[in-house]
Amino acid sequence: MAKTKKKKESEWATATNERLSEAGFRRGGARAAVVSLLDEQSCALSAYEIEDLLAQRERAVGRASIYRILEELDELGVVAKVELGQGQARYEPVRPDHHHHHLVCDKCGAVIAFDDAPLERAVHSISKRVDFAVEGHEIVLHGLCADCR
Amino acid sequence: MAKTKKKKESEWATATNERLSEAGFRRGGARAAVVSLLDEQSCALSAYEIEDLLAQRERAVGRASIYRILEELDELGVVAKVELGQGQARYEPVRPDHHHHHLVCDKCGAVIAFDDAPLERAVHSISKRVDFAVEGHEIVLHGLCADCR
DNA sequence: ATTGTTGCAAAGTGTTTGCACAAAC
DNA sequence: GTTTGTGCAAACACTTTGCAACAAT
């Protein structure tokens, strides 16, 4: 029993790898490392955070590759790019049953996820009302987190 | 009767100028031009759009000054800086009675304002529920506008 | 062997900062 | 006359692109 390195892979990583092969991508080491790291995340990471974490824990991946891979994953719809008003983008795995939004602390930059059914309902009902083909939405609440308050 | 240049100034510009004096700012030409331009806007402009419009219509203002002025106005709470996921910030006058959010076209970049009471209610109720001092919120719906669809 | 993938360095874009001069008080 | 405001250019931070080497098929 020697498989020490690989942690169990969740549904997201499995589905993502499947989508990647379907879309004709080859299995590259850098992409595998990014997918594996994202798979462990429940919330959004910035490209720099991904770079640092990969350098420490899995396998160093060049910054350009990280951005390229994240863009591919975003286009495939398996990753969501979110802009939380911090001057940088964040990326998180899309798990259809774990849709959520973010609280951002204006002091320390902490990002906290939350979800809310009435909010989703309100957004859905707006989507039907406007002369606009709504494909997605992003909701950011900002203020001070419990620690900074 | 020679006053050809000055258009009528709305409540927002009046209130903003008042806030500026209260806060100890002097009356500078660049800031006056930015305030006057924003005063005419109902929706958000980027720093570059502001620069271009000022160069054409009112009085050219250096880019650095524009950013500095917008930051001051944002800190005074009379301007809102909104990040719509377009890789640049946008700025709009804060009119308490005209709170709104944005639809962003992913194809042409168009920004359209909308408001919705149930949505605001949902956000307000979340604010009370979370362990976080919510100070503001930003809601962006993205997709395709009527023209691009 | 072919074609996609990766890393490096360079270029790009939006924003901020340092500093000297001009303007407001 | 002192202090703040402004413009320019340089510096910055994040992201994208060009290209040569590498790996997957």
PDB file of N, CA, C and O in Angstrom, chain B residues 42-85:
ATOM      1  N   SER B  42     -25.711  58.898 -14.684  1.00  0.00           N
ATOM      2  CA  SER B  42     -26.635  58.101 -13.889  1.00  0.00           C
ATOM      3  C   SER B  42     -26.022  56.736 -13.624  1.00  0.00           C
ATOM      4  O   SER B  42     -26.482  55.987 -12.786  1.00  0.00           O
ATOM      5  N   CYS B  43     -24.971  56.384 -14.353  1.00  0.00           N
ATOM      6  CA  CYS B  43     -24.359  55.084 -14.132  1.00  0.00           C
ATOM      7  C   CYS B  43     -22.840  55.218 -14.093  1.00  0.00           C
ATOM      8  O   CYS B  43     -22.301  56.319 -14.182  1.00  0.00           O
ATOM      9  N   ALA B  44     -22.185  54.102 -13.951  1.00  0.00           N
ATOM     10  CA  ALA B  44     -20.761  54.111 -13.628  1.00  0.00           C
ATOM     11  C   ALA B  44     -19.847  54.327 -14.830  1.00  0.00           C
ATOM     12  O   ALA B  44     -20.073  53.793 -15.905  1.00  0.00           O
ATOM     13  N   LEU B  45     -18.801  55.115 -14.627  1.00  0.00           N
ATOM     14  CA  LEU B  45     -17.774  55.347 -15.641  1.00  0.00           C
ATOM     15  C   LEU B  45     -16.432  54.825 -15.150  1.00  0.00           C
ATOM     16  O   LEU B  45     -16.151  54.849 -13.949  1.00  0.00           O
ATOM     17  N   SER B  46     -15.592  54.402 -16.073  1.00  0.00           N
ATOM     18  CA  SER B  46     -14.232  54.014 -15.705  1.00  0.00           C
ATOM     19  C   SER B  46     -13.353  55.254 -15.667  1.00  0.00           C
ATOM     20  O   SER B  46     -13.712  56.309 -16.206  1.00  0.00           O
ATOM     21  N   ALA B  47     -12.185  55.122 -15.068  1.00  0.00           N
ATOM     22  CA  ALA B  47     -11.270  56.254 -14.970  1.00  0.00           C
ATOM     23  C   ALA B  47     -10.884  56.756 -16.360  1.00  0.00           C
ATOM     24  O   ALA B  47     -10.785  57.965 -16.588  1.00  0.00           O
ATOM     25  N   TYR B  48     -10.698  55.813 -17.287  1.00  0.00           N
ATOM     26  CA  TYR B  48     -10.316  56.216 -18.638  1.00  0.00           C
ATOM     27  C   TYR B  48     -11.446  56.948 -19.350  1.00  0.00           C
ATOM     28  O   TYR B  48     -11.212  57.904 -20.081  1.00  0.00           O
ATOM     29  N   GLU B  49     -12.667  56.472 -19.150  1.00  0.00           N
ATOM     30  CA  GLU B  49     -13.797  57.164 -19.747  1.00  0.00           C
ATOM     31  C   GLU B  49     -13.891  58.581 -19.196  1.00  0.00           C
ATOM     32  O   GLU B  49     -14.158  59.543 -19.932  1.00  0.00           O
ATOM     33  N   ILE B  50     -13.661  58.713 -17.908  1.00  0.00           N
ATOM     34  CA  ILE B  50     -13.693  60.034 -17.291  1.00  0.00           C
ATOM     35  C   ILE B  50     -12.609  60.914 -17.888  1.00  0.00           C
ATOM     36  O   ILE B  50     -12.849  62.077 -18.240  1.00  0.00           O
ATOM     37  N   GLU B  51     -11.431  60.342 -18.033  1.00  0.00           N
ATOM     38  CA  GLU B  51     -10.324  61.106 -18.618  1.00  0.00           C
ATOM     39  C   GLU B  51     -10.696  61.599 -20.022  1.00  0.00           C
ATOM     40  O   GLU B  51     -10.526  62.779 -20.337  1.00  0.00           O
ATOM     41  N   ASP B  52     -11.223  60.696 -20.841  1.00  0.00           N
ATOM     42  CA  ASP B  52     -11.584  61.072 -22.217  1.00  0.00           C
ATOM     43  C   ASP B  52     -12.673  62.127 -22.257  1.00  0.00           C
ATOM     44  O   ASP B  52     -12.574  63.115 -22.983  1.00  0.00           O
ATOM     45  N   LEU B  53     -13.720  61.890 -21.466  1.00  0.00           N
ATOM     46  CA  LEU B  53     -14.825  62.839 -21.474  1.00  0.00           C
ATOM     47  C   LEU B  53     -14.376  64.215 -21.013  1.00  0.00           C
ATOM     48  O   LEU B  53     -14.781  65.234 -21.584  1.00  0.00           O
ATOM     49  N   LEU B  54     -13.525  64.248 -19.993  1.00  0.00           N
ATOM     50  CA  LEU B  54     -13.058  65.538 -19.495  1.00  0.00           C
ATOM     51  C   LEU B  54     -12.206  66.232 -20.551  1.00  0.00           C
ATOM     52  O   LEU B  54     -12.317  67.442 -20.758  1.00  0.00           O
ATOM     53  N   ALA B  55     -11.368  65.449 -21.216  1.00  0.00           N
ATOM     54  CA  ALA B  55     -10.497  66.037 -22.239  1.00  0.00           C
ATOM     55  C   ALA B  55     -11.332  66.665 -23.353  1.00  0.00           C
ATOM     56  O   ALA B  55     -10.999  67.728 -23.871  1.00  0.00           O
ATOM     57  N   GLN B  56     -12.429  66.005 -23.710  1.00  0.00           N
ATOM     58  CA  GLN B  56     -13.289  66.519 -24.772  1.00  0.00           C
ATOM     59  C   GLN B  56     -14.149  67.686 -24.328  1.00  0.00           C
ATOM     60  O   GLN B  56     -14.285  68.680 -25.031  1.00  0.00           O
ATOM     61  N   ARG B  57     -14.794  67.498 -23.176  1.00  0.00           N
ATOM     62  CA  ARG B  57     -15.905  68.379 -22.881  1.00  0.00           C
ATOM     63  C   ARG B  57     -15.671  69.471 -21.860  1.00  0.00           C
ATOM     64  O   ARG B  57     -16.274  70.531 -21.933  1.00  0.00           O
ATOM     65  N   GLU B  58     -14.866  69.195 -20.853  1.00  0.00           N
ATOM     66  CA  GLU B  58     -14.821  70.181 -19.787  1.00  0.00           C
ATOM     67  C   GLU B  58     -13.435  70.827 -19.668  1.00  0.00           C
ATOM     68  O   GLU B  58     -13.240  71.978 -19.947  1.00  0.00           O
ATOM     69  N   ARG B  59     -12.499  69.998 -19.311  1.00  0.00           N
ATOM     70  CA  ARG B  59     -11.174  70.521 -18.992  1.00  0.00           C
ATOM     71  C   ARG B  59     -10.325  69.291 -18.806  1.00  0.00           C
ATOM     72  O   ARG B  59     -10.666  68.403 -18.031  1.00  0.00           O
ATOM     73  N   ALA B  60      -9.226  69.195 -19.522  1.00  0.00           N
ATOM     74  CA  ALA B  60      -8.367  68.027 -19.400  1.00  0.00           C
ATOM     75  C   ALA B  60      -7.839  67.915 -17.963  1.00  0.00           C
ATOM     76  O   ALA B  60      -7.462  68.914 -17.359  1.00  0.00           O
ATOM     77  N   VAL B  61      -7.866  66.714 -17.436  1.00  0.00           N
ATOM     78  CA  VAL B  61      -7.370  66.478 -16.081  1.00  0.00           C
ATOM     79  C   VAL B  61      -6.421  65.292 -16.142  1.00  0.00           C
ATOM     80  O   VAL B  61      -6.693  64.302 -16.818  1.00  0.00           O
ATOM     81  N   GLY B  62      -5.283  65.408 -15.497  1.00  0.00           N
ATOM     82  CA  GLY B  62      -4.296  64.321 -15.501  1.00  0.00           C
ATOM     83  C   GLY B  62      -4.865  63.042 -14.917  1.00  0.00           C
ATOM     84  O   GLY B  62      -5.700  63.067 -14.019  1.00  0.00           O
ATOM     85  N   ARG B  63      -4.391  61.928 -15.443  1.00  0.00           N
ATOM     86  CA  ARG B  63      -4.908  60.633 -15.011  1.00  0.00           C
ATOM     87  C   ARG B  63      -4.712  60.416 -13.507  1.00  0.00           C
ATOM     88  O   ARG B  63      -5.602  59.947 -12.810  1.00  0.00           O
ATOM     89  N   ALA B  64      -3.532  60.779 -13.031  1.00  0.00           N
ATOM     90  CA  ALA B  64      -3.238  60.570 -11.618  1.00  0.00           C
ATOM     91  C   ALA B  64      -4.225  61.355 -10.754  1.00  0.00           C
ATOM     92  O   ALA B  64      -4.714  60.859  -9.744  1.00  0.00           O
ATOM     93  N   SER B  65      -4.514  62.559 -11.183  1.00  0.00           N
ATOM     94  CA  SER B  65      -5.466  63.379 -10.420  1.00  0.00           C
ATOM     95  C   SER B  65      -6.833  62.732 -10.415  1.00  0.00           C
ATOM     96  O   SER B  65      -7.534  62.739  -9.403  1.00  0.00           O
ATOM     97  N   ILE B  66      -7.225  62.178 -11.550  1.00  0.00           N
ATOM     98  CA  ILE B  66      -8.532  61.530 -11.619  1.00  0.00           C
ATOM     99  C   ILE B  66      -8.612  60.405 -10.592  1.00  0.00           C
ATOM    100  O   ILE B  66      -9.557  60.326  -9.811  1.00  0.00           O
ATOM    101  N   TYR B  67      -7.606  59.568 -10.573  1.00  0.00           N
ATOM    102  CA  TYR B  67      -7.617  58.464  -9.608  1.00  0.00           C
ATOM    103  C   TYR B  67      -7.616  58.985  -8.176  1.00  0.00           C
ATOM    104  O   TYR B  67      -8.341  58.481  -7.316  1.00  0.00           O
ATOM    105  N   ARG B  68      -6.797  60.004  -7.917  1.00  0.00           N
ATOM    106  CA  ARG B  68      -6.742  60.537  -6.560  1.00  0.00           C
ATOM    107  C   ARG B  68      -8.083  61.134  -6.152  1.00  0.00           C
ATOM    108  O   ARG B  68      -8.570  60.923  -5.043  1.00  0.00           O
ATOM    109  N   ILE B  69      -8.694  61.872  -7.046  1.00  0.00           N
ATOM    110  CA  ILE B  69      -9.970  62.514  -6.754  1.00  0.00           C
ATOM    111  C   ILE B  69     -11.058  61.457  -6.528  1.00  0.00           C
ATOM    112  O   ILE B  69     -11.840  61.535  -5.578  1.00  0.00           O
ATOM    113  N   LEU B  70     -11.075  60.448  -7.390  1.00  0.00           N
ATOM    114  CA  LEU B  70     -12.085  59.400  -7.238  1.00  0.00           C
ATOM    115  C   LEU B  70     -11.926  58.680  -5.909  1.00  0.00           C
ATOM    116  O   LEU B  70     -12.909  58.344  -5.247  1.00  0.00           O
ATOM    117  N   GLU B  71     -10.686  58.479  -5.506  1.00  0.00           N
ATOM    118  CA  GLU B  71     -10.457  57.804  -4.230  1.00  0.00           C
ATOM    119  C   GLU B  71     -10.975  58.648  -3.066  1.00  0.00           C
ATOM    120  O   GLU B  71     -11.630  58.141  -2.156  1.00  0.00           O
ATOM    121  N   GLU B  72     -10.697  59.947  -3.126  1.00  0.00           N
ATOM    122  CA  GLU B  72     -11.210  60.854  -2.088  1.00  0.00           C
ATOM    123  C   GLU B  72     -12.734  60.806  -2.032  1.00  0.00           C
ATOM    124  O   GLU B  72     -13.329  60.700  -0.953  1.00  0.00           O
ATOM    125  N   LEU B  73     -13.349  60.896  -3.202  1.00  0.00           N
ATOM    126  CA  LEU B  73     -14.818  60.920  -3.252  1.00  0.00           C
ATOM    127  C   LEU B  73     -15.396  59.598  -2.742  1.00  0.00           C
ATOM    128  O   LEU B  73     -16.428  59.578  -2.075  1.00  0.00           O
ATOM    129  N   ASP B  74     -14.698  58.519  -3.059  1.00  0.00           N
ATOM    130  CA  ASP B  74     -15.131  57.217  -2.583  1.00  0.00           C
ATOM    131  C   ASP B  74     -15.051  57.175  -1.062  1.00  0.00           C
ATOM    132  O   ASP B  74     -15.967  56.717  -0.386  1.00  0.00           O
ATOM    133  N   GLU B  75     -13.946  57.712  -0.519  1.00  0.00           N
ATOM    134  CA  GLU B  75     -13.784  57.701   0.936  1.00  0.00           C
ATOM    135  C   GLU B  75     -14.812  58.587   1.629  1.00  0.00           C
ATOM    136  O   GLU B  75     -15.252  58.290   2.733  1.00  0.00           O
ATOM    137  N   LEU B  76     -15.188  59.656   0.964  1.00  0.00           N
ATOM    138  CA  LEU B  76     -16.215  60.526   1.534  1.00  0.00           C
ATOM    139  C   LEU B  76     -17.594  59.874   1.423  1.00  0.00           C
ATOM    140  O   LEU B  76     -18.560  60.354   2.006  1.00  0.00           O
ATOM    141  N   GLY B  77     -17.675  58.825   0.629  1.00  0.00           N
ATOM    142  CA  GLY B  77     -18.950  58.114   0.504  1.00  0.00           C
ATOM    143  C   GLY B  77     -19.885  58.724  -0.523  1.00  0.00           C
ATOM    144  O   GLY B  77     -21.031  58.315  -0.637  1.00  0.00           O
ATOM    145  N   VAL B  78     -19.388  59.682  -1.307  1.00  0.00           N
ATOM    146  CA  VAL B  78     -20.263  60.316  -2.291  1.00  0.00           C
ATOM    147  C   VAL B  78     -20.147  59.664  -3.653  1.00  0.00           C
ATOM    148  O   VAL B  78     -20.929  59.929  -4.563  1.00  0.00           O
ATOM    149  N   VAL B  79     -19.127  58.818  -3.790  1.00  0.00           N
ATOM    150  CA  VAL B  79     -18.944  58.064  -5.023  1.00  0.00           C
ATOM    151  C   VAL B  79     -18.781  56.598  -4.657  1.00  0.00           C
ATOM    152  O   VAL B  79     -18.221  56.276  -3.608  1.00  0.00           O
ATOM    153  N   ALA B  80     -19.308  55.718  -5.480  1.00  0.00           N
ATOM    154  CA  ALA B  80     -19.123  54.289  -5.250  1.00  0.00           C
ATOM    155  C   ALA B  80     -18.201  53.729  -6.311  1.00  0.00           C
ATOM    156  O   ALA B  80     -18.352  54.019  -7.496  1.00  0.00           O
ATOM    157  N   LYS B  81     -17.226  52.989  -5.865  1.00  0.00           N
ATOM    158  CA  LYS B  81     -16.324  52.302  -6.782  1.00  0.00           C
ATOM    159  C   LYS B  81     -16.900  50.916  -6.996  1.00  0.00           C
ATOM    160  O   LYS B  81     -17.106  50.181  -6.034  1.00  0.00           O
ATOM    161  N   VAL B  82     -17.203  50.572  -8.218  1.00  0.00           N
ATOM    162  CA  VAL B  82     -17.776  49.254  -8.469  1.00  0.00           C
ATOM    163  C   VAL B  82     -16.881  48.463  -9.422  1.00  0.00           C
ATOM    164  O   VAL B  82     -16.345  49.002 -10.380  1.00  0.00           O
ATOM    165  N   GLU B  83     -16.729  47.211  -9.106  1.00  0.00           N
ATOM    166  CA  GLU B  83     -15.900  46.333  -9.942  1.00  0.00           C
ATOM    167  C   GLU B  83     -16.836  45.353 -10.612  1.00  0.00           C
ATOM    168  O   GLU B  83     -17.456  44.527  -9.948  1.00  0.00           O
ATOM    169  N   LEU B  84     -16.952  45.466 -11.909  1.00  0.00           N
ATOM    170  CA  LEU B  84     -17.932  44.657 -12.618  1.00  0.00           C
ATOM    171  C   LEU B  84     -17.302  43.469 -13.339  1.00  0.00           C
ATOM    172  O   LEU B  84     -17.882  42.898 -14.247  1.00  0.00           O
ATOM    173  N   GLY B  85     -16.098  43.109 -12.930  1.00  0.00           N
ATOM    174  CA  GLY B  85     -15.464  41.948 -13.529  1.00  0.00           C
ATOM    175  C   GLY B  85     -14.950  42.210 -14.917  1.00  0.00           C
ATOM    176  O   GLY B  85     -14.811  41.297 -15.726  1.00  0.00           O
TER     177      GLY B  85
END
